[in-house]
PDB file of N, CA and C in Angstrom:
ATOM      1  N   MET K 159     -11.812  12.418   2.024  1.00  0.00           N
ATOM      2  CA  MET K 159     -10.573  13.160   2.268  1.00  0.00           C
ATOM      3  C   MET K 159     -10.316  14.071   1.195  1.00  0.00           C
ATOM      4  N   ARG K 160      -9.978  15.230   1.069  1.00  0.00           N
ATOM      5  CA  ARG K 160      -9.678  15.856  -0.054  1.00  0.00           C
ATOM      6  C   ARG K 160      -8.356  15.180  -0.890  1.00  0.00           C
ATOM      7  N   ALA K 161      -8.504  15.222  -2.330  1.00  0.00           N
ATOM      8  CA  ALA K 161      -7.346  14.835  -2.994  1.00  0.00           C
ATOM      9  C   ALA K 161      -6.019  15.345  -2.563  1.00  0.00           C
ATOM     10  N   ALA K 162      -5.900  16.694  -2.121  1.00  0.00           N
ATOM     11  CA  ALA K 162      -4.682  17.086  -1.949  1.00  0.00           C
ATOM     12  C   ALA K 162      -4.179  16.701  -0.583  1.00  0.00           C
ATOM     13  N   ALA K 163      -4.993  16.398   0.187  1.00  0.00           N
ATOM     14  CA  ALA K 163      -4.810  15.855   1.655  1.00  0.00           C
ATOM     15  C   ALA K 163      -4.093  14.258   1.560  1.00  0.00           C
ATOM     16  N   VAL K 164      -4.748  13.730   0.539  1.00  0.00           N
ATOM     17  CA  VAL K 164      -4.360  12.158   0.445  1.00  0.00           C
ATOM     18  C   VAL K 164      -3.071  12.259  -0.283  1.00  0.00           C
ATOM     19  N   ALA K 165      -2.757  13.264  -1.206  1.00  0.00           N
ATOM     20  CA  ALA K 165      -1.757  13.297  -1.881  1.00  0.00           C
ATOM     21  C   ALA K 165      -0.272  13.243  -0.912  1.00  0.00           C
ATOM     22  N   ASP K 166      -0.606  14.451   0.400  1.00  0.00           N
ATOM     23  CA  ASP K 166       0.386  14.578   1.018  1.00  0.00           C
ATOM     24  C   ASP K 166       0.364  13.615   2.324  1.00  0.00           C
ATOM     25  N   TRP K 167      -0.390  12.758   2.312  1.00  0.00           N
ATOM     26  CA  TRP K 167      -0.287  11.496   3.503  1.00  0.00           C
ATOM     27  C   TRP K 167       0.740  10.654   3.470  1.00  0.00           C
ATOM     28  N   ARG K 168       1.668  10.345   4.451  1.00  0.00           N
ATOM     29  CA  ARG K 168       2.580   9.697   4.380  1.00  0.00           C
ATOM     30  C   ARG K 168       2.322   8.398   4.791  1.00  0.00           C
ATOM     31  N   PRO K 169       1.807   7.471   4.160  1.00  0.00           N
ATOM     32  CA  PRO K 169       0.832   6.146   4.583  1.00  0.00           C
ATOM     33  C   PRO K 169       2.292   5.132   5.372  1.00  0.00           C
ATOM     34  N   VAL K 170       1.841   4.349   6.089  1.00  0.00           N
ATOM     35  CA  VAL K 170       2.630   3.602   7.026  1.00  0.00           C
ATOM     36  C   VAL K 170       1.779   2.707   7.713  1.00  0.00           C
ATOM     37  N   LEU K 171       2.352   1.015   7.604  1.00  0.00           N
ATOM     38  CA  LEU K 171       1.373  -0.090   8.155  1.00  0.00           C
ATOM     39  C   LEU K 171       0.979   0.401   9.621  1.00  0.00           C
ATOM     40  N   ALA K 172      -0.059   0.135   9.900  1.00  0.00           N
ATOM     41  CA  ALA K 172      -0.496   0.111  11.369  1.00  0.00           C
ATOM     42  C   ALA K 172      -0.019  -0.822  11.949  1.00  0.00           C
ATOM     43  N   PRO K 173       0.464  -0.327  13.620  1.00  0.00           N
ATOM     44  CA  PRO K 173       1.279  -0.958  14.282  1.00  0.00           C
ATOM     45  C   PRO K 173       0.990  -2.629  14.286  1.00  0.00           C
ATOM     46  N   ALA K 174      -0.059  -3.255  14.143  1.00  0.00           N
ATOM     47  CA  ALA K 174      -0.444  -4.560  14.289  1.00  0.00           C
ATOM     48  C   ALA K 174      -0.230  -5.281  12.903  1.00  0.00           C
ATOM     49  N   VAL K 175      -0.164  -4.612  11.840  1.00  0.00           N
ATOM     50  CA  VAL K 175       0.148  -5.166  10.618  1.00  0.00           C
ATOM     51  C   VAL K 175       1.480  -5.513  10.137  1.00  0.00           C
ATOM     52  N   VAL K 176       1.742  -6.733   9.596  1.00  0.00           N
ATOM     53  CA  VAL K 176       3.093  -6.773   8.966  1.00  0.00           C
ATOM     54  C   VAL K 176       2.768  -7.465   7.378  1.00  0.00           C
ATOM     55  N   LEU K 177       3.750  -6.769   6.525  1.00  0.00           N
ATOM     56  CA  LEU K 177       3.774  -7.294   5.292  1.00  0.00           C
ATOM     57  C   LEU K 177       4.702  -8.527   5.248  1.00  0.00           C
ATOM     58  N   ARG K 178       4.602  -9.373   4.777  1.00  0.00           N
ATOM     59  CA  ARG K 178       5.337 -10.691   4.358  1.00  0.00           C
ATOM     60  C   ARG K 178       5.236 -11.133   2.570  1.00  0.00           C
ATOM     61  N   HIS K 179       6.258 -12.066   2.155  1.00  0.00           N
ATOM     62  CA  HIS K 179       6.044 -12.339   1.240  1.00  0.00           C
ATOM     63  C   HIS K 179       6.076 -13.892   1.350  1.00  0.00           C
ATOM     64  N   ASP K 180       5.056 -14.692   0.969  1.00  0.00           N
ATOM     65  CA  ASP K 180       4.895 -16.271   1.101  1.00  0.00           C
ATOM     66  C   ASP K 180       5.653 -16.668  -0.341  1.00  0.00           C
ATOM     67  N   ARG K 181       6.844 -17.397   0.087  1.00  0.00           N
ATOM     68  CA  ARG K 181       7.612 -17.951  -0.725  1.00  0.00           C
ATOM     69  C   ARG K 181       6.809 -19.096  -1.454  1.00  0.00           C
ATOM     70  N   ALA K 182       6.235 -19.983  -0.587  1.00  0.00           N
ATOM     71  CA  ALA K 182       5.519 -21.123  -1.059  1.00  0.00           C
ATOM     72  C   ALA K 182       4.254 -20.724  -2.119  1.00  0.00           C
ATOM     73  N   ARG K 183       3.639 -19.699  -1.841  1.00  0.00           N
ATOM     74  CA  ARG K 183       2.459 -19.061  -3.056  1.00  0.00           C
ATOM     75  C   ARG K 183       3.121 -18.088  -3.781  1.00  0.00           C
ATOM     76  N   ASP K 184       4.294 -17.734  -3.551  1.00  0.00           N
ATOM     77  CA  ASP K 184       4.714 -16.445  -4.234  1.00  0.00           C
ATOM     78  C   ASP K 184       4.090 -15.593  -4.455  1.00  0.00           C
ATOM     79  N   THR K 185       3.512 -15.036  -3.116  1.00  0.00           N
ATOM     80  CA  THR K 185       2.558 -13.614  -3.147  1.00  0.00           C
ATOM     81  C   THR K 185       2.960 -13.073  -1.973  1.00  0.00           C
ATOM     82  N   ASP K 186       2.608 -11.554  -1.853  1.00  0.00           N
ATOM     83  CA  ASP K 186       2.624 -11.048  -0.225  1.00  0.00           C
ATOM     84  C   ASP K 186       1.234 -11.207   0.206  1.00  0.00           C
ATOM     85  N   LEU K 187       1.657 -10.969   1.575  1.00  0.00           N
ATOM     86  CA  LEU K 187       0.513 -10.926   2.725  1.00  0.00           C
ATOM     87  C   LEU K 187       0.689 -10.050   3.625  1.00  0.00           C
ATOM     88  N   LEU K 188      -0.739  -9.730   3.884  1.00  0.00           N
ATOM     89  CA  LEU K 188      -0.787  -8.613   5.299  1.00  0.00           C
ATOM     90  C   LEU K 188      -0.961  -9.386   6.363  1.00  0.00           C
ATOM     91  N   LEU K 189       0.096  -9.389   7.405  1.00  0.00           N
ATOM     92  CA  LEU K 189      -0.686 -10.542   8.740  1.00  0.00           C
ATOM     93  C   LEU K 189      -0.913  -9.665   9.471  1.00  0.00           C
ATOM     94  N   LEU K 190      -2.475  -9.584  10.095  1.00  0.00           N
ATOM     95  CA  LEU K 190      -3.009  -9.025  10.839  1.00  0.00           C
ATOM     96  C   LEU K 190      -3.400  -9.737  11.880  1.00  0.00           C
ATOM     97  N   PRO K 191      -3.574  -9.370  13.397  1.00  0.00           N
ATOM     98  CA  PRO K 191      -4.240 -10.301  14.049  1.00  0.00           C
ATOM     99  C   PRO K 191      -5.313 -10.791  13.730  1.00  0.00           C
ATOM    100  N   GLU K 192      -5.371 -12.212  13.921  1.00  0.00           N
ATOM    101  CA  GLU K 192      -6.501 -13.279  13.647  1.00  0.00           C
ATOM    102  C   GLU K 192      -6.785 -13.152  12.241  1.00  0.00           C
ATOM    103  N   ARG K 193      -5.943 -12.402  11.426  1.00  0.00           N
ATOM    104  CA  ARG K 193      -6.532 -12.698   9.833  1.00  0.00           C
ATOM    105  C   ARG K 193      -5.157 -12.564   9.066  1.00  0.00           C
ATOM    106  N   VAL K 194      -5.070 -12.754   7.847  1.00  0.00           N
ATOM    107  CA  VAL K 194      -4.145 -12.810   6.762  1.00  0.00           C
ATOM    108  C   VAL K 194      -5.094 -12.434   5.526  1.00  0.00           C
ATOM    109  N   VAL K 195      -4.563 -11.287   5.049  1.00  0.00           N
ATOM    110  CA  VAL K 195      -4.996 -10.873   3.588  1.00  0.00           C
ATOM    111  C   VAL K 195      -3.957 -10.857   2.524  1.00  0.00           C
ATOM    112  N   VAL K 196      -4.267 -11.907   1.432  1.00  0.00           N
ATOM    113  CA  VAL K 196      -3.496 -11.754   0.328  1.00  0.00           C
ATOM    114  C   VAL K 196      -3.351 -11.222  -0.519  1.00  0.00           C
ATOM    115  N   LEU K 197      -2.332 -10.276  -0.856  1.00  0.00           N
ATOM    116  CA  LEU K 197      -2.234  -9.204  -1.872  1.00  0.00           C
ATOM    117  C   LEU K 197      -2.117  -9.808  -3.420  1.00  0.00           C
ATOM    118  N   HIS K 198      -2.687  -9.164  -4.047  1.00  0.00           N
ATOM    119  CA  HIS K 198      -2.645  -9.620  -5.583  1.00  0.00           C
ATOM    120  C   HIS K 198      -1.956  -8.848  -6.483  1.00  0.00           C
ATOM    121  N   GLY K 199      -1.420  -9.029  -7.612  1.00  0.00           N
ATOM    122  CA  GLY K 199      -1.077  -8.376  -8.518  1.00  0.00           C
ATOM    123  C   GLY K 199       0.443  -7.456  -7.987  1.00  0.00           C
ATOM    124  N   GLY K 200       0.308  -6.159  -8.168  1.00  0.00           N
ATOM    125  CA  GLY K 200       1.140  -5.124  -7.736  1.00  0.00           C
ATOM    126  C   GLY K 200       1.135  -4.388  -6.278  1.00  0.00           C
ATOM    127  N   ALA K 201       0.015  -5.093  -5.673  1.00  0.00           N
ATOM    128  CA  ALA K 201      -0.487  -4.476  -4.107  1.00  0.00           C
ATOM    129  C   ALA K 201       0.504  -4.585  -3.224  1.00  0.00           C
ATOM    130  N   GLY K 202       1.317  -5.684  -3.234  1.00  0.00           N
ATOM    131  CA  GLY K 202       2.507  -6.190  -2.305  1.00  0.00           C
ATOM    132  C   GLY K 202       3.395  -4.912  -2.661  1.00  0.00           C
ATOM    133  N   PRO K 203       4.297  -4.678  -3.635  1.00  0.00           N
ATOM    134  CA  PRO K 203       5.115  -3.370  -3.638  1.00  0.00           C
ATOM    135  C   PRO K 203       4.601  -2.301  -3.611  1.00  0.00           C
ATOM    136  N   ILE K 204       3.452  -2.010  -4.007  1.00  0.00           N
ATOM    137  CA  ILE K 204       2.524  -0.555  -3.241  1.00  0.00           C
ATOM    138  C   ILE K 204       3.013  -0.690  -1.843  1.00  0.00           C
ATOM    139  N   VAL K 205       2.101  -1.658  -1.408  1.00  0.00           N
ATOM    140  CA  VAL K 205       2.246  -1.057   0.203  1.00  0.00           C
ATOM    141  C   VAL K 205       3.569  -1.350   0.708  1.00  0.00           C
ATOM    142  N   GLY K 206       4.627  -1.968   0.128  1.00  0.00           N
ATOM    143  CA  GLY K 206       6.240  -2.023   0.441  1.00  0.00           C
ATOM    144  C   GLY K 206       6.588  -0.674   0.455  1.00  0.00           C
ATOM    145  N   LEU K 207       6.310   0.098  -0.490  1.00  0.00           N
ATOM    146  CA  LEU K 207       6.451   1.704  -0.565  1.00  0.00           C
ATOM    147  C   LEU K 207       5.930   2.282   0.626  1.00  0.00           C
ATOM    148  N   CYS K 208       5.008   1.936   1.429  1.00  0.00           N
ATOM    149  CA  CYS K 208       4.482   2.916   2.508  1.00  0.00           C
ATOM    150  C   CYS K 208       5.162   2.472   3.649  1.00  0.00           C
ATOM    151  N   ASP K 209       6.180   3.498   3.660  1.00  0.00           N
ATOM    152  CA  ASP K 209       7.104   3.478   4.870  1.00  0.00           C
ATOM    153  C   ASP K 209       6.988   4.372   5.955  1.00  0.00           C
ATOM    154  N   GLY K 210       5.787   5.439   5.658  1.00  0.00           N
ATOM    155  CA  GLY K 210       5.721   6.615   6.779  1.00  0.00           C
ATOM    156  C   GLY K 210       6.648   7.820   6.178  1.00  0.00           C
ATOM    157  N   THR K 211       7.854   7.446   5.018  1.00  0.00           N
ATOM    158  CA  THR K 211       8.606   8.528   4.790  1.00  0.00           C
ATOM    159  C   THR K 211       8.198   9.269   3.189  1.00  0.00           C
ATOM    160  N   ARG K 212       7.625   8.330   2.485  1.00  0.00           N
ATOM    161  CA  ARG K 212       7.005   8.614   1.032  1.00  0.00           C
ATOM    162  C   ARG K 212       5.418   9.083   1.433  1.00  0.00           C
ATOM    163  N   SER K 213       5.029  10.209   0.552  1.00  0.00           N
ATOM    164  CA  SER K 213       3.766  10.723   0.283  1.00  0.00           C
ATOM    165  C   SER K 213       3.065   9.663  -0.433  1.00  0.00           C
ATOM    166  N   VAL K 214       1.798   9.939  -0.580  1.00  0.00           N
ATOM    167  CA  VAL K 214       1.184   9.307  -1.643  1.00  0.00           C
ATOM    168  C   VAL K 214       1.546   9.737  -2.892  1.00  0.00           C
ATOM    169  N   ARG K 215       1.939  10.990  -3.155  1.00  0.00           N
ATOM    170  CA  ARG K 215       2.413  11.844  -4.103  1.00  0.00           C
ATOM    171  C   ARG K 215       3.929  10.974  -4.523  1.00  0.00           C
ATOM    172  N   ASP K 216       4.754  10.944  -3.862  1.00  0.00           N
ATOM    173  CA  ASP K 216       6.119   9.992  -4.144  1.00  0.00           C
ATOM    174  C   ASP K 216       5.740   8.805  -4.863  1.00  0.00           C
ATOM    175  N   ILE K 217       4.836   8.110  -3.896  1.00  0.00           N
ATOM    176  CA  ILE K 217       4.712   6.702  -4.040  1.00  0.00           C
ATOM    177  C   ILE K 217       4.077   6.738  -5.720  1.00  0.00           C
ATOM    178  N   VAL K 218       3.152   7.245  -6.215  1.00  0.00           N
ATOM    179  CA  VAL K 218       2.253   7.779  -7.299  1.00  0.00           C
ATOM    180  C   VAL K 218       3.400   7.803  -8.398  1.00  0.00           C
ATOM    181  N   ASP K 219       4.366   8.750  -8.189  1.00  0.00           N
ATOM    182  CA  ASP K 219       5.266   9.292  -9.134  1.00  0.00           C
ATOM    183  C   ASP K 219       6.482   8.101  -8.950  1.00  0.00           C
ATOM    184  N   ASP K 220       7.036   7.515  -8.183  1.00  0.00           N
ATOM    185  CA  ASP K 220       7.919   6.234  -8.256  1.00  0.00           C
ATOM    186  C   ASP K 220       7.008   5.326  -9.090  1.00  0.00           C
ATOM    187  N   LEU K 221       6.048   4.774  -9.086  1.00  0.00           N
ATOM    188  CA  LEU K 221       5.162   4.013  -9.571  1.00  0.00           C
ATOM    189  C   LEU K 221       5.242   4.185 -11.354  1.00  0.00           C
ATOM    190  N   ALA K 222       4.591   5.535 -11.472  1.00  0.00           N
ATOM    191  CA  ALA K 222       4.386   5.818 -12.832  1.00  0.00           C
ATOM    192  C   ALA K 222       5.805   5.893 -13.695  1.00  0.00           C
ATOM    193  N   GLU K 223       6.938   6.241 -12.831  1.00  0.00           N
ATOM    194  CA  GLU K 223       8.098   6.000 -13.412  1.00  0.00           C
ATOM    195  C   GLU K 223       8.641   4.740 -14.216  1.00  0.00           C
ATOM    196  N   ARG K 224       8.151   3.623 -12.977  1.00  0.00           N
ATOM    197  CA  ARG K 224       8.470   2.565 -13.305  1.00  0.00           C
ATOM    198  C   ARG K 224       7.527   1.754 -14.473  1.00  0.00           C
ATOM    199  N   PHE K 225       6.199   2.331 -14.294  1.00  0.00           N
ATOM    200  CA  PHE K 225       5.054   1.615 -15.235  1.00  0.00           C
ATOM    201  C   PHE K 225       4.435   2.723 -16.102  1.00  0.00           C
ATOM    202  N   PRO K 226       5.204   3.389 -17.114  1.00  0.00           N
ATOM    203  CA  PRO K 226       4.697   4.410 -17.837  1.00  0.00           C
ATOM    204  C   PRO K 226       3.549   3.989 -18.572  1.00  0.00           C
ATOM    205  N   GLY K 227       2.356   5.168 -18.451  1.00  0.00           N
ATOM    206  CA  GLY K 227       1.318   4.811 -19.509  1.00  0.00           C
ATOM    207  C   GLY K 227       0.172   3.896 -18.386  1.00  0.00           C
ATOM    208  N   SER K 228       0.673   3.269 -17.440  1.00  0.00           N
ATOM    209  CA  SER K 228      -0.547   2.868 -16.366  1.00  0.00           C
ATOM    210  C   SER K 228      -1.631   3.892 -15.927  1.00  0.00           C
ATOM    211  N   SER K 229      -2.342   3.583 -14.840  1.00  0.00           N
ATOM    212  CA  SER K 229      -3.363   4.417 -14.231  1.00  0.00           C
ATOM    213  C   SER K 229      -3.026   4.423 -12.956  1.00  0.00           C
ATOM    214  N   VAL K 230      -1.569   4.522 -12.441  1.00  0.00           N
ATOM    215  CA  VAL K 230      -1.486   4.482 -11.096  1.00  0.00           C
ATOM    216  C   VAL K 230      -2.086   5.945 -10.627  1.00  0.00           C
ATOM    217  N   ALA K 231      -1.903   6.841 -11.207  1.00  0.00           N
ATOM    218  CA  ALA K 231      -2.201   8.339 -10.376  1.00  0.00           C
ATOM    219  C   ALA K 231      -3.853   8.263 -10.003  1.00  0.00           C
ATOM    220  N   THR K 232      -4.394   7.439 -10.267  1.00  0.00           N
ATOM    221  CA  THR K 232      -5.746   7.112 -10.123  1.00  0.00           C
ATOM    222  C   THR K 232      -6.209   5.917  -9.020  1.00  0.00           C
ATOM    223  N   ASP K 233      -5.570   4.858  -9.746  1.00  0.00           N
ATOM    224  CA  ASP K 233      -5.883   3.642  -8.873  1.00  0.00           C
ATOM    225  C   ASP K 233      -4.970   3.701  -7.485  1.00  0.00           C
ATOM    226  N   VAL K 234      -3.860   4.111  -7.372  1.00  0.00           N
ATOM    227  CA  VAL K 234      -3.098   3.586  -6.117  1.00  0.00           C
ATOM    228  C   VAL K 234      -3.664   4.615  -5.134  1.00  0.00           C
ATOM    229  N   PRO K 235      -3.954   6.110  -5.295  1.00  0.00           N
ATOM    230  CA  PRO K 235      -4.547   6.843  -4.031  1.00  0.00           C
ATOM    231  C   PRO K 235      -5.950   6.152  -3.514  1.00  0.00           C
ATOM    232  N   ALA K 236      -6.302   5.535  -4.419  1.00  0.00           N
ATOM    233  CA  ALA K 236      -7.796   4.962  -4.258  1.00  0.00           C
ATOM    234  C   ALA K 236      -7.457   3.739  -3.381  1.00  0.00           C
ATOM    235  N   PHE K 237      -6.596   2.961  -4.011  1.00  0.00           N
ATOM    236  CA  PHE K 237      -6.066   1.620  -2.964  1.00  0.00           C
ATOM    237  C   PHE K 237      -5.604   1.824  -1.820  1.00  0.00           C
ATOM    238  N   LEU K 238      -4.709   2.893  -1.690  1.00  0.00           N
ATOM    239  CA  LEU K 238      -4.385   3.177  -0.391  1.00  0.00           C
ATOM    240  C   LEU K 238      -5.365   3.912   0.770  1.00  0.00           C
ATOM    241  N   GLU K 239      -6.319   4.356   0.238  1.00  0.00           N
ATOM    242  CA  GLU K 239      -7.458   4.910   1.047  1.00  0.00           C
ATOM    243  C   GLU K 239      -8.377   3.610   1.430  1.00  0.00           C
ATOM    244  N   ARG K 240      -8.626   2.807   0.523  1.00  0.00           N
ATOM    245  CA  ARG K 240      -9.172   1.565   0.927  1.00  0.00           C
ATOM    246  C   ARG K 240      -8.363   0.741   2.035  1.00  0.00           C
ATOM    247  N   LEU K 241      -7.048   0.706   1.962  1.00  0.00           N
ATOM    248  CA  LEU K 241      -6.480   0.023   3.066  1.00  0.00           C
ATOM    249  C   LEU K 241      -6.444   1.110   4.517  1.00  0.00           C
ATOM    250  N   ARG K 242      -6.413   2.378   4.389  1.00  0.00           N
ATOM    251  CA  ARG K 242      -6.539   3.350   5.495  1.00  0.00           C
ATOM    252  C   ARG K 242      -7.620   2.963   6.012  1.00  0.00           C
ATOM    253  N   THR K 243      -9.156   2.719   5.400  1.00  0.00           N
ATOM    254  CA  THR K 243     -10.320   2.672   5.739  1.00  0.00           C
ATOM    255  C   THR K 243     -10.501   1.323   6.490  1.00  0.00           C
ATOM    256  N   GLU K 244      -9.804   0.202   6.004  1.00  0.00           N
ATOM    257  CA  GLU K 244      -9.972  -0.980   6.825  1.00  0.00           C
ATOM    258  C   GLU K 244      -8.934  -0.968   8.364  1.00  0.00           C
ATOM    259  N   GLY K 245      -8.255   0.187   8.196  1.00  0.00           N
ATOM    260  CA  GLY K 245      -7.413   0.117   9.626  1.00  0.00           C
ATOM    261  C   GLY K 245      -5.968  -0.259   9.265  1.00  0.00           C
ATOM    262  N   TRP K 246      -5.818  -0.913   8.012  1.00  0.00           N
ATOM    263  CA  TRP K 246      -4.463  -1.387   7.740  1.00  0.00           C
ATOM    264  C   TRP K 246      -3.121  -0.592   7.637  1.00  0.00           C
ATOM    265  N   LEU K 247      -3.482   0.896   7.421  1.00  0.00           N
ATOM    266  CA  LEU K 247      -2.677   1.759   7.264  1.00  0.00           C
ATOM    267  C   LEU K 247      -3.047   2.900   7.852  1.00  0.00           C
ATOM    268  N   ARG K 248      -2.061   3.635   8.514  1.00  0.00           N
ATOM    269  CA  ARG K 248      -2.375   4.740   9.063  1.00  0.00           C
ATOM    270  C   ARG K 248      -1.601   6.167   8.583  1.00  0.00           C
TER     271      ARG K 248
END
């Protein structure tokens, strides 16, 4: 997918996917039919921004403001695209 198209994409969790925080493990999880995916580091908060109203560009801008000097401009779009390839985002 072209970079401009990815930047304009408004990711949202696929219908069968739920984001939950596991208090016992203090980590975020994606609950899928017959599968649980453990999200590490900042992955949970990134997925939490995927509500269908924000574009990837908006998500990157938000995170860049929160974490100046980080590589969100390249890392976040690639991460979200991987989740879309898995079928967890649409």
